[in-house]
Tab-separated table of C-alpha atoms in Angstrom:
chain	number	residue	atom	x	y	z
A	1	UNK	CA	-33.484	-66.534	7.339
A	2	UNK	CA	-35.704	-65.181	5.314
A	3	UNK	CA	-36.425	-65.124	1.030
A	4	UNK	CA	-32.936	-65.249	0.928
A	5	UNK	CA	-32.604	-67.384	-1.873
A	6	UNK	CA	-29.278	-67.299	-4.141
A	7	UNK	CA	-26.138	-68.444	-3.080
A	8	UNK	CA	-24.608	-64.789	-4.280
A	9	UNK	CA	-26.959	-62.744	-2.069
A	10	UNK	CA	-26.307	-65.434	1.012
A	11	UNK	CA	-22.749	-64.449	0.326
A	12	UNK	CA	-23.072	-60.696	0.409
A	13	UNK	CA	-24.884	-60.602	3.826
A	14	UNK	CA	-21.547	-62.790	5.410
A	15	UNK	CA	-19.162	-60.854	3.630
A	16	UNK	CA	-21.029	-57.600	4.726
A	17	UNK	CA	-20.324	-58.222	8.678
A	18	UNK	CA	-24.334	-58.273	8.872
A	19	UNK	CA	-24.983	-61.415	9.707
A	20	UNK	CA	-22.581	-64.445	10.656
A	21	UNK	CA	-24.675	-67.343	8.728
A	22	UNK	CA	-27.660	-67.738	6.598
A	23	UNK	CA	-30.080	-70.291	6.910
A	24	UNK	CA	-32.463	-71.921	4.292
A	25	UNK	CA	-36.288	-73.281	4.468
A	26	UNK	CA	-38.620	-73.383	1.741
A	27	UNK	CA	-35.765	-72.687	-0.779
A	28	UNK	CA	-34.170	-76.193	0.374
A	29	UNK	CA	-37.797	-77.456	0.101
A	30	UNK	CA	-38.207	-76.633	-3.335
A	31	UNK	CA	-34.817	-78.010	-4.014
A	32	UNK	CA	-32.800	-80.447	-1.485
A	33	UNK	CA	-29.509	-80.399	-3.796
A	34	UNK	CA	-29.262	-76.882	-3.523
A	35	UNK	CA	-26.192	-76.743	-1.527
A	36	UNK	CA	-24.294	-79.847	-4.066
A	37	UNK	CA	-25.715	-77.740	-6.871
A	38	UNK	CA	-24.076	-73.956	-5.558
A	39	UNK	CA	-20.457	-76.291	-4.745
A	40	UNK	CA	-20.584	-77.432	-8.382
A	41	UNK	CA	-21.339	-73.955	-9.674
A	42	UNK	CA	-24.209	-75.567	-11.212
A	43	UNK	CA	-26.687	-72.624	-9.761
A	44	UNK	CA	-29.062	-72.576	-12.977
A	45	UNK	CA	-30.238	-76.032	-11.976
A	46	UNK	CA	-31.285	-75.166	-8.621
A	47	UNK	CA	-34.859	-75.232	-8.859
A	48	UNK	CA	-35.762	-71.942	-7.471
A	49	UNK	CA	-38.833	-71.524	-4.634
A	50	UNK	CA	-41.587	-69.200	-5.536
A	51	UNK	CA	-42.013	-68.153	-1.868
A	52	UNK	CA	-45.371	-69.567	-2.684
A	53	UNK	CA	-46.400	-70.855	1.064
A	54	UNK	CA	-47.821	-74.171	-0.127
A	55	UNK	CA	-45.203	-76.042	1.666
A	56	UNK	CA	-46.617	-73.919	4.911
A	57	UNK	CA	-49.334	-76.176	6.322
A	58	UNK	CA	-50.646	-72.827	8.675
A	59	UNK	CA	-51.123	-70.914	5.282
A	60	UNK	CA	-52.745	-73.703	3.511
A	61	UNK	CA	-55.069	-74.461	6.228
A	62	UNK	CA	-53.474	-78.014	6.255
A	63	UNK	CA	-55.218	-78.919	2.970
A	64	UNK	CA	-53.280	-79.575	-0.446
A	65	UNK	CA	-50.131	-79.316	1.402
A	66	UNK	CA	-47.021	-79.605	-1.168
A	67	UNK	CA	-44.239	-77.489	-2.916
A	68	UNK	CA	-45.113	-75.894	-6.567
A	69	UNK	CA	-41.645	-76.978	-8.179
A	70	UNK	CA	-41.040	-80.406	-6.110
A	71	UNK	CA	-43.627	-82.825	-6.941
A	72	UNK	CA	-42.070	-85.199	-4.814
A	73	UNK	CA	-42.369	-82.631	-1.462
A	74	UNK	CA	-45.356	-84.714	0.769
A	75	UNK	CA	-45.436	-87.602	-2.327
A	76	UNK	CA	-42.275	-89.395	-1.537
A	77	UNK	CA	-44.149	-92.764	-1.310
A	78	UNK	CA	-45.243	-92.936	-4.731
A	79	UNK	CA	-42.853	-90.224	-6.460
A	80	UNK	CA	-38.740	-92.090	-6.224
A	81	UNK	CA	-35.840	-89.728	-5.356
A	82	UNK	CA	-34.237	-90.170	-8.360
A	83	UNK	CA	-35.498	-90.443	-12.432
A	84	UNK	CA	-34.560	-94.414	-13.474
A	85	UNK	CA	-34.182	-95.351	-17.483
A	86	UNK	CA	-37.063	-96.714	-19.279
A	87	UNK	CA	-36.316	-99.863	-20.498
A	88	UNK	CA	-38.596	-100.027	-23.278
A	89	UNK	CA	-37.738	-96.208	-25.467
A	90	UNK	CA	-40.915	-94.743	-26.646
A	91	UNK	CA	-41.475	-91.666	-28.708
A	92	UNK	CA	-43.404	-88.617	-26.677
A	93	UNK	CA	-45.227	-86.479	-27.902
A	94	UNK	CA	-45.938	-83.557	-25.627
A	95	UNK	CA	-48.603	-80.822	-27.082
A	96	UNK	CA	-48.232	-77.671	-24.878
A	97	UNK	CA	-45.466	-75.657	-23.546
A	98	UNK	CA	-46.498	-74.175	-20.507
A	99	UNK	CA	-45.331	-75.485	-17.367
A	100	UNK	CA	-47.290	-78.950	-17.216
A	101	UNK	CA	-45.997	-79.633	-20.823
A	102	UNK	CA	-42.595	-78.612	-19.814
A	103	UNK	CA	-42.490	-80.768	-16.942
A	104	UNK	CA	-43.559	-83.713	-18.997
A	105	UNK	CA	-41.300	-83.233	-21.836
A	106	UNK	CA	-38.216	-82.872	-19.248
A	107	UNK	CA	-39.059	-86.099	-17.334
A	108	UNK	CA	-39.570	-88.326	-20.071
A	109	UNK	CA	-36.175	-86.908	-21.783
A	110	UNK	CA	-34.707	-87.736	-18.650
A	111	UNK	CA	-35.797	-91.246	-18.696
A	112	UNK	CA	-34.509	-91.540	-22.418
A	113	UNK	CA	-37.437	-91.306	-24.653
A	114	UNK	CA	-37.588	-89.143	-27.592
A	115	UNK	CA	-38.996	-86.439	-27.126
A	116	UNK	CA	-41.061	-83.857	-29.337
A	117	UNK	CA	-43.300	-80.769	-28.105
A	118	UNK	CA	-45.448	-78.717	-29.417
A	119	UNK	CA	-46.230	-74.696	-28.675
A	120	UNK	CA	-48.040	-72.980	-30.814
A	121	UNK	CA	-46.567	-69.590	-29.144
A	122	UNK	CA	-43.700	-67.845	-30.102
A	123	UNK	CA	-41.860	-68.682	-26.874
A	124	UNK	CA	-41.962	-71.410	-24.408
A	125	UNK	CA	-44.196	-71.090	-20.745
A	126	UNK	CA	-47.451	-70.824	-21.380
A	127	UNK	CA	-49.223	-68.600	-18.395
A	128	UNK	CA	-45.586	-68.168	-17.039
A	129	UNK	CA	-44.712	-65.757	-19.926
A	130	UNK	CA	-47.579	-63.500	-18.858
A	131	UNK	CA	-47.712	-63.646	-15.144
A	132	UNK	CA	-43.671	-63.223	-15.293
A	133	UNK	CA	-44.157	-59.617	-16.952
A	134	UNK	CA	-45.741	-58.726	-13.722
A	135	UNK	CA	-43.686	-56.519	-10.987
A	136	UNK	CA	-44.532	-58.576	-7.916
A	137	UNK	CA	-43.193	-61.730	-9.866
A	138	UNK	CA	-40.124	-62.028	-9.304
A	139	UNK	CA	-39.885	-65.449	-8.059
A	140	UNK	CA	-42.255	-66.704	-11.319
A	141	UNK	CA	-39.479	-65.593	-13.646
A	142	UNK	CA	-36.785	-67.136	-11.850
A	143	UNK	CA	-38.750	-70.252	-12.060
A	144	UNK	CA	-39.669	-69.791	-16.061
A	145	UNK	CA	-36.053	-69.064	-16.974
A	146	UNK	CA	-35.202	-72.030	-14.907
A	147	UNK	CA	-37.356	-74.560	-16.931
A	148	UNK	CA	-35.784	-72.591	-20.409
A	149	UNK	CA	-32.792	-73.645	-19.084
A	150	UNK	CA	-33.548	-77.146	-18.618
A	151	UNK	CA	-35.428	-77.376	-21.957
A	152	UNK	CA	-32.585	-75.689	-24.406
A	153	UNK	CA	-30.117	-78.513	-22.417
A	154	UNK	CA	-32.175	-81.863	-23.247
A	155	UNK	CA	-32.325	-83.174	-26.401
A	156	UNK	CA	-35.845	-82.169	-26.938
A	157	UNK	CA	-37.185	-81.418	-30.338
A	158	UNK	CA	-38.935	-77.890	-29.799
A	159	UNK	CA	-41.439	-77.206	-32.778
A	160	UNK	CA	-41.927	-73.435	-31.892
A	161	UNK	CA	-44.553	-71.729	-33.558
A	162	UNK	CA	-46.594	-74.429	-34.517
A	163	UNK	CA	-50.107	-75.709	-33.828
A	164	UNK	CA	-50.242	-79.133	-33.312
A	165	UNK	CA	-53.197	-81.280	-35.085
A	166	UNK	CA	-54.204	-84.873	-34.953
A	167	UNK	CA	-53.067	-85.043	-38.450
A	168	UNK	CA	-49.861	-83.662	-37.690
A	169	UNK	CA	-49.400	-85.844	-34.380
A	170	UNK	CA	-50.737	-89.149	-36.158
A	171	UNK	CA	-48.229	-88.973	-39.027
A	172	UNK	CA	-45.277	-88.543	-36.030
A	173	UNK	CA	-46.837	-92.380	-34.971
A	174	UNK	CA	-45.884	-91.741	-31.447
A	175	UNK	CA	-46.024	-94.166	-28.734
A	176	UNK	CA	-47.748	-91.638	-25.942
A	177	UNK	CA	-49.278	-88.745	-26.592
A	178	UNK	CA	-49.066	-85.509	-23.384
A	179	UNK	CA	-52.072	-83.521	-23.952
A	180	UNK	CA	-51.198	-79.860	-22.173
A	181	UNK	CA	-53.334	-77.597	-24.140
A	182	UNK	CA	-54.293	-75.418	-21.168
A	183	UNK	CA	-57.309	-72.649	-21.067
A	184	UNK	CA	-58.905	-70.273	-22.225
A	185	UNK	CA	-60.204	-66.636	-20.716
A	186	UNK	CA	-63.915	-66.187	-20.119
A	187	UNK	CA	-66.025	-63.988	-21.260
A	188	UNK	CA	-69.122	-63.373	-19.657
A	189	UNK	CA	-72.133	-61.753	-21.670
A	190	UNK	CA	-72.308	-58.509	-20.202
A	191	UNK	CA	-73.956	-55.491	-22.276
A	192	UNK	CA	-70.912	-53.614	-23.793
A	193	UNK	CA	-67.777	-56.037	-23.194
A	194	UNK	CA	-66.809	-56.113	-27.271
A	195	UNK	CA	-65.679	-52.816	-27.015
A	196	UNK	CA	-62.368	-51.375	-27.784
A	197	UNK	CA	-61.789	-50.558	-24.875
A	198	UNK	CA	-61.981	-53.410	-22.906
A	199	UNK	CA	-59.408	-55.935	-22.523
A	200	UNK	CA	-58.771	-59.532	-21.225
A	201	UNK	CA	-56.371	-59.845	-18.581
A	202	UNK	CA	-53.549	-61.095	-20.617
A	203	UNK	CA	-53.970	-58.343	-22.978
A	204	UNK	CA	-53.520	-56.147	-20.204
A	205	UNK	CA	-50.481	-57.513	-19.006
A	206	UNK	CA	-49.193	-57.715	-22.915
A	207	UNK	CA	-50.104	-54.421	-23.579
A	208	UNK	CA	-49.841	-52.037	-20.788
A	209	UNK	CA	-49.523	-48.729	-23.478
A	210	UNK	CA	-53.409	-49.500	-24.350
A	211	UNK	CA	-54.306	-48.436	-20.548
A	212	UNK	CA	-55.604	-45.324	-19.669
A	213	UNK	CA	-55.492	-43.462	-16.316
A	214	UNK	CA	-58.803	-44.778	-15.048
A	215	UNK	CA	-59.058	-48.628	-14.975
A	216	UNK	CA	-62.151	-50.664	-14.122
A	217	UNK	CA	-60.987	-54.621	-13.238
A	218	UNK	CA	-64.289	-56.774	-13.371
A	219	UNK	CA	-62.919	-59.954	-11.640
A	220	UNK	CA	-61.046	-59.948	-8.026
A	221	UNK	CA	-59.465	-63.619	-8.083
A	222	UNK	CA	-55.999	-63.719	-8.128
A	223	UNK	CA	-55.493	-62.392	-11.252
A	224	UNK	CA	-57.001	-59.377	-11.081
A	225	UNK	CA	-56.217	-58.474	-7.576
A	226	UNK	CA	-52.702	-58.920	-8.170
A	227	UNK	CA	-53.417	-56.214	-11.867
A	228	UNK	CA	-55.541	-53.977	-9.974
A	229	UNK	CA	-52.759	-53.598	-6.942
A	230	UNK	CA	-49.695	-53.377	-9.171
A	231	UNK	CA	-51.864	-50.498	-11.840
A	232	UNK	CA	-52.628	-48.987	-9.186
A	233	UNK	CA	-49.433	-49.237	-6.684
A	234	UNK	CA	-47.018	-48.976	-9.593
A	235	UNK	CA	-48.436	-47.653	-11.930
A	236	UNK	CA	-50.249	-44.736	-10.126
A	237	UNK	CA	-53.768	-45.281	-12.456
A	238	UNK	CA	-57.150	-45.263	-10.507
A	239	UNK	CA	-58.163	-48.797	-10.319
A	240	UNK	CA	-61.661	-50.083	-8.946
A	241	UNK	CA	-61.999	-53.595	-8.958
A	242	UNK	CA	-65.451	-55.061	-9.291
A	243	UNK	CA	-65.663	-58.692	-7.384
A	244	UNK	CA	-69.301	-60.457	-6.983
A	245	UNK	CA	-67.987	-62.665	-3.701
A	246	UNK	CA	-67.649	-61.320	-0.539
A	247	UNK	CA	-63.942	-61.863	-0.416
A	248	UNK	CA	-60.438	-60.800	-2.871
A	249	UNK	CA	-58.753	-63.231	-4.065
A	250	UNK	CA	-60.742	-66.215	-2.103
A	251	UNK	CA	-58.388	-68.681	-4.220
A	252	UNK	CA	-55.289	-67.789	-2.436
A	253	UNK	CA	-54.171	-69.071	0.496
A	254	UNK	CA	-54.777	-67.669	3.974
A	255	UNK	CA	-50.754	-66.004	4.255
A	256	UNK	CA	-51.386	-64.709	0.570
A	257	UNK	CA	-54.077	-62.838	1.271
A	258	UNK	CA	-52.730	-61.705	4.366
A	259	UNK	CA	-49.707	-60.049	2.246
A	260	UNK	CA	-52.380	-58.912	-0.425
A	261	UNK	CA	-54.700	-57.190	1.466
A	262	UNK	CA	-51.664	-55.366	3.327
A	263	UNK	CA	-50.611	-54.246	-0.324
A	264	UNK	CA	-53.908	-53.540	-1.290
A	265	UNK	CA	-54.329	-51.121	1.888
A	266	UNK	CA	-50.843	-49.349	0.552
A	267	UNK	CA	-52.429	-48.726	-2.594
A	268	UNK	CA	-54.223	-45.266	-2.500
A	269	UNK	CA	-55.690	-45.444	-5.996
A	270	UNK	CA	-57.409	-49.089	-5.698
A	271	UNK	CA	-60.902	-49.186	-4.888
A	272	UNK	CA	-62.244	-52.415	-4.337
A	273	UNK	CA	-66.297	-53.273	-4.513
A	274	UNK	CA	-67.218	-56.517	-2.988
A	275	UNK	CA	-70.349	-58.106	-3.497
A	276	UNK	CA	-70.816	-56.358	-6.747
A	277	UNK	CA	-71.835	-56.798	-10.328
A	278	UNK	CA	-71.026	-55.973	-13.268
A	279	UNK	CA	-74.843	-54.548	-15.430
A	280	UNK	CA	-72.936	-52.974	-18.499
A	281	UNK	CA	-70.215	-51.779	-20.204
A	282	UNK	CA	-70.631	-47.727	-21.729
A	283	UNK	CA	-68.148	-46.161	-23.773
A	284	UNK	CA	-66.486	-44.241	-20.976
A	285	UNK	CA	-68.106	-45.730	-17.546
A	286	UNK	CA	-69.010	-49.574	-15.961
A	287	UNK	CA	-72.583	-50.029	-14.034
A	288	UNK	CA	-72.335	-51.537	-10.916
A	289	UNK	CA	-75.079	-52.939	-9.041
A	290	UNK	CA	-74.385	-53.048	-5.096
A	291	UNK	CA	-76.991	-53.813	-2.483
A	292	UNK	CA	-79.501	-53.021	-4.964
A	293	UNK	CA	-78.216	-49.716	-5.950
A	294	UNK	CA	-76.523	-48.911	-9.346
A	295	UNK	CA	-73.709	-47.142	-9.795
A	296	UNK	CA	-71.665	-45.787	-12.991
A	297	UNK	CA	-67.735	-45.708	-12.537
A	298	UNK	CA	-66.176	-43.511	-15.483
A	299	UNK	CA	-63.326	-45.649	-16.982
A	300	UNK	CA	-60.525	-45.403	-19.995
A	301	UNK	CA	-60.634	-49.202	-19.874
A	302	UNK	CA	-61.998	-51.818	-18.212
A	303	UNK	CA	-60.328	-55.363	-18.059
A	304	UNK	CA	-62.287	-58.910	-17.619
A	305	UNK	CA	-60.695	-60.980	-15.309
A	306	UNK	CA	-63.728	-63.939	-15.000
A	307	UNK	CA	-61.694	-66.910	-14.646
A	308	UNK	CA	-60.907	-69.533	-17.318
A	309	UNK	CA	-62.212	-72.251	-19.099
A	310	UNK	CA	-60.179	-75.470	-19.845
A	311	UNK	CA	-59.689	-75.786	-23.747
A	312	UNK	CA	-61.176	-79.562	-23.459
A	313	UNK	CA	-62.506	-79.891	-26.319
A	314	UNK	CA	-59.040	-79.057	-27.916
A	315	UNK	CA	-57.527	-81.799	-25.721
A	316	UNK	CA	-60.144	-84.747	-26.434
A	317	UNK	CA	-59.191	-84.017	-30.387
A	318	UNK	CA	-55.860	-85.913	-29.580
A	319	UNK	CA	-57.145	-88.957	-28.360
A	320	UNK	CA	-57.621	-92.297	-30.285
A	321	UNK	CA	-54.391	-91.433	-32.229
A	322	UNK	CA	-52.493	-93.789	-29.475
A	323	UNK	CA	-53.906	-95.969	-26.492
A	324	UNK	CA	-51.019	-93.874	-24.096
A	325	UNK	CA	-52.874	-90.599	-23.939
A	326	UNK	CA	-52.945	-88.289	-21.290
A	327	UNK	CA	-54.620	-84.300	-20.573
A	328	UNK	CA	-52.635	-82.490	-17.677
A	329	UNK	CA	-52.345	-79.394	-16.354
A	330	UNK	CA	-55.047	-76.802	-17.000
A	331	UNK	CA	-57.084	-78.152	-19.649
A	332	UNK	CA	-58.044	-80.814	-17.406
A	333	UNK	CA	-58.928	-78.073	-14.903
A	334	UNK	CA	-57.237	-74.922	-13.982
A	335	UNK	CA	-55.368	-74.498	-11.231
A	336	UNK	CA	-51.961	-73.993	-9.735
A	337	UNK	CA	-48.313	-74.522	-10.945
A	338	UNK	CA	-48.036	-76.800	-8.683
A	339	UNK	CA	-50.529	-78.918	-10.008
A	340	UNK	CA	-49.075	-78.564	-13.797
A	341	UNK	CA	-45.616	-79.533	-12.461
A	342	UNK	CA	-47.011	-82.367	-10.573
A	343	UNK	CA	-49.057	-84.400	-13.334
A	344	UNK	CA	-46.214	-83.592	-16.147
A	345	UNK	CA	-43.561	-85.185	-13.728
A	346	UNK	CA	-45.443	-87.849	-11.889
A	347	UNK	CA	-47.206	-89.291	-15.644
A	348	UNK	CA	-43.801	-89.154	-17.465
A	349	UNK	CA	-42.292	-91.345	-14.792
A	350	UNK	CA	-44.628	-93.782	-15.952
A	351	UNK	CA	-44.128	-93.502	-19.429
């Protein structure tokens, strides 16, 4: 037992005389018809775990216990076993393809309503396409070709490409209306931050060949404790990370930052500053001010990782087109994938 979590690689450990049996936890969690799936060679509908501890109630400090992929994990009261027909047919309209708006457009396909979505990307995912580009994310790819899967196999109408509008989505006349328009980056107003040089977090992950050797991550959330420890472990660039809390990545849970700070201790070339800020931006350094004392890191770059913003405004544009209107995901508030998979399955079931 153990992030074993493909039928193939369960096989391989028999078949090598190292083990007699595998057993399952979290990766039955995520998915209780794993095993029927794997005997039907159905294995790209096996909704796979992203070793996420969420379903741990030790790692979670027994608060917002529940399983990123199964909505219905700690929710069976209210969320059935199994998708029933709507009797009435409605036409959907889902505006967002990240993972909320995926979720949403699956569910409501599944019930038998038409179904149209809207991304104005080249590519379906949302935050999944950037965050599965990463090398520690493994288990977020499996889970973003998983939903690709699902989508190219429903009758869906994809409109890739394309920003939705009011005008657009009013002339469809839909019956209900999925706002999933996610969020946005911020950028605070520090001295220097329109330079060249510096780069949003997405943009870093997009465009790793724009990074030079020295890297200066203002930010140490999630995101950019995960960039700073895979630059620096990976990549081999000098990385300092610049965080104004006390704590990295206070957002993840207490077994995630175990791991993380163990990977973060690996890491020769990371540098983290705690209880820091960010005074300006030069063209080749960052001030820092620390316990009242500045100091000037030289940099090639420096990437903002100050959280994000959801794109509200964006998502109240849609509404008074049809009484059945709905925001999910992150441009109600940003969060977790397991909130985005939770609010697109649980509000198409009521569609």
């Amino acid at each position: 037992v153990g992030a074993v979590l493909s039928a193939k690689e369960a096989d391989e450990l028999i078949a090598s005389n190292k083990v007699d049996m595998v057993a399952f936890g979290r990766a039955f969690i995520a998915d209780p018809y794993w095993p029927r799936k794997i005997l039907e060679n159905r294995e790209e509908d096996v909704v796979p775990c992203l070793r996420c501890l969420q379903c741990y109630h030790i790692s979670t400090n027994r608060r917002n216990v529940g399983c990123s992929v199964n909505p219905r994990y700690t929710n069976e009261d209210f969320i059935p076993e199994t998708i029933t027909p709507a009797t009435i047919k409605k036409k959907v309209v889902v505006i967002g393809g990240g993972p909320a708006g995926i979720q949403a457009a699956l569910t409501a396909s599944q019930r038998g309503h038409e179904v149209i979505l809207f991304e104005q990307a080249s590519n379906l995912g949302g935050q999944l396409v950037n965050v599965a580009k990463e090398h520690f994310k493994e288990d977020v790819q499996r889970f973003h070709q998983y939903l690709l899967d699902q989508i190219h196999k429903s009758e869906i109408a994809i409109h890739l490409n394309e920003k939705a509008t009011p005008e657009i989505v009013k002339a469809l006349a839909p019956d209900t209306i999925v706002v999933a328009v996610g969020a946005s980056q911020i950028k605070l107003p520090i001295p220097g931050i329109d330079q060249e040089m510096v780069l949003d977090a997405i943009s870093a992950i997009k465009e790793p060949e724009k990074l030079g050797a020295n890297i200066v991550i203002i930010g140490g959330g999630t995101i950019g404790a995960e960039i700073g420890l895979e630059l620096s472990l990976i990549d081999n660039k000098n990385v300092t990370i610049i965080e104004l809390g006390s704590e990295l990545a206070p957002q993840g849970n207490m077994l995630y930052k175990v791991a993380l700070n163990q990977k973060v201790k690996l890491a020769e070339t990371l540098t983290v500053n705690l209880n820091s800020s960010c005074q300006k931006i030069t063209d080749n350094s960052v001030v820092i001010e620390k316990d009242g004392i500045l100091e000037e890191i030289p940099c090639d770059n420096v990437i903002y990782c100050t959280g994000l913003k959801a794109n509200s405004l964006m998502a109240e544009s849609f509404y008074g087109i049809t009484p059945d209107t709905v925001t999910i995901g992150d441009c109600v508030n940003p969060r977790k994938i397991m909130e985005a998979i939770y609010e697109g399955h649980a509000f198409a079931l009521n569609i």
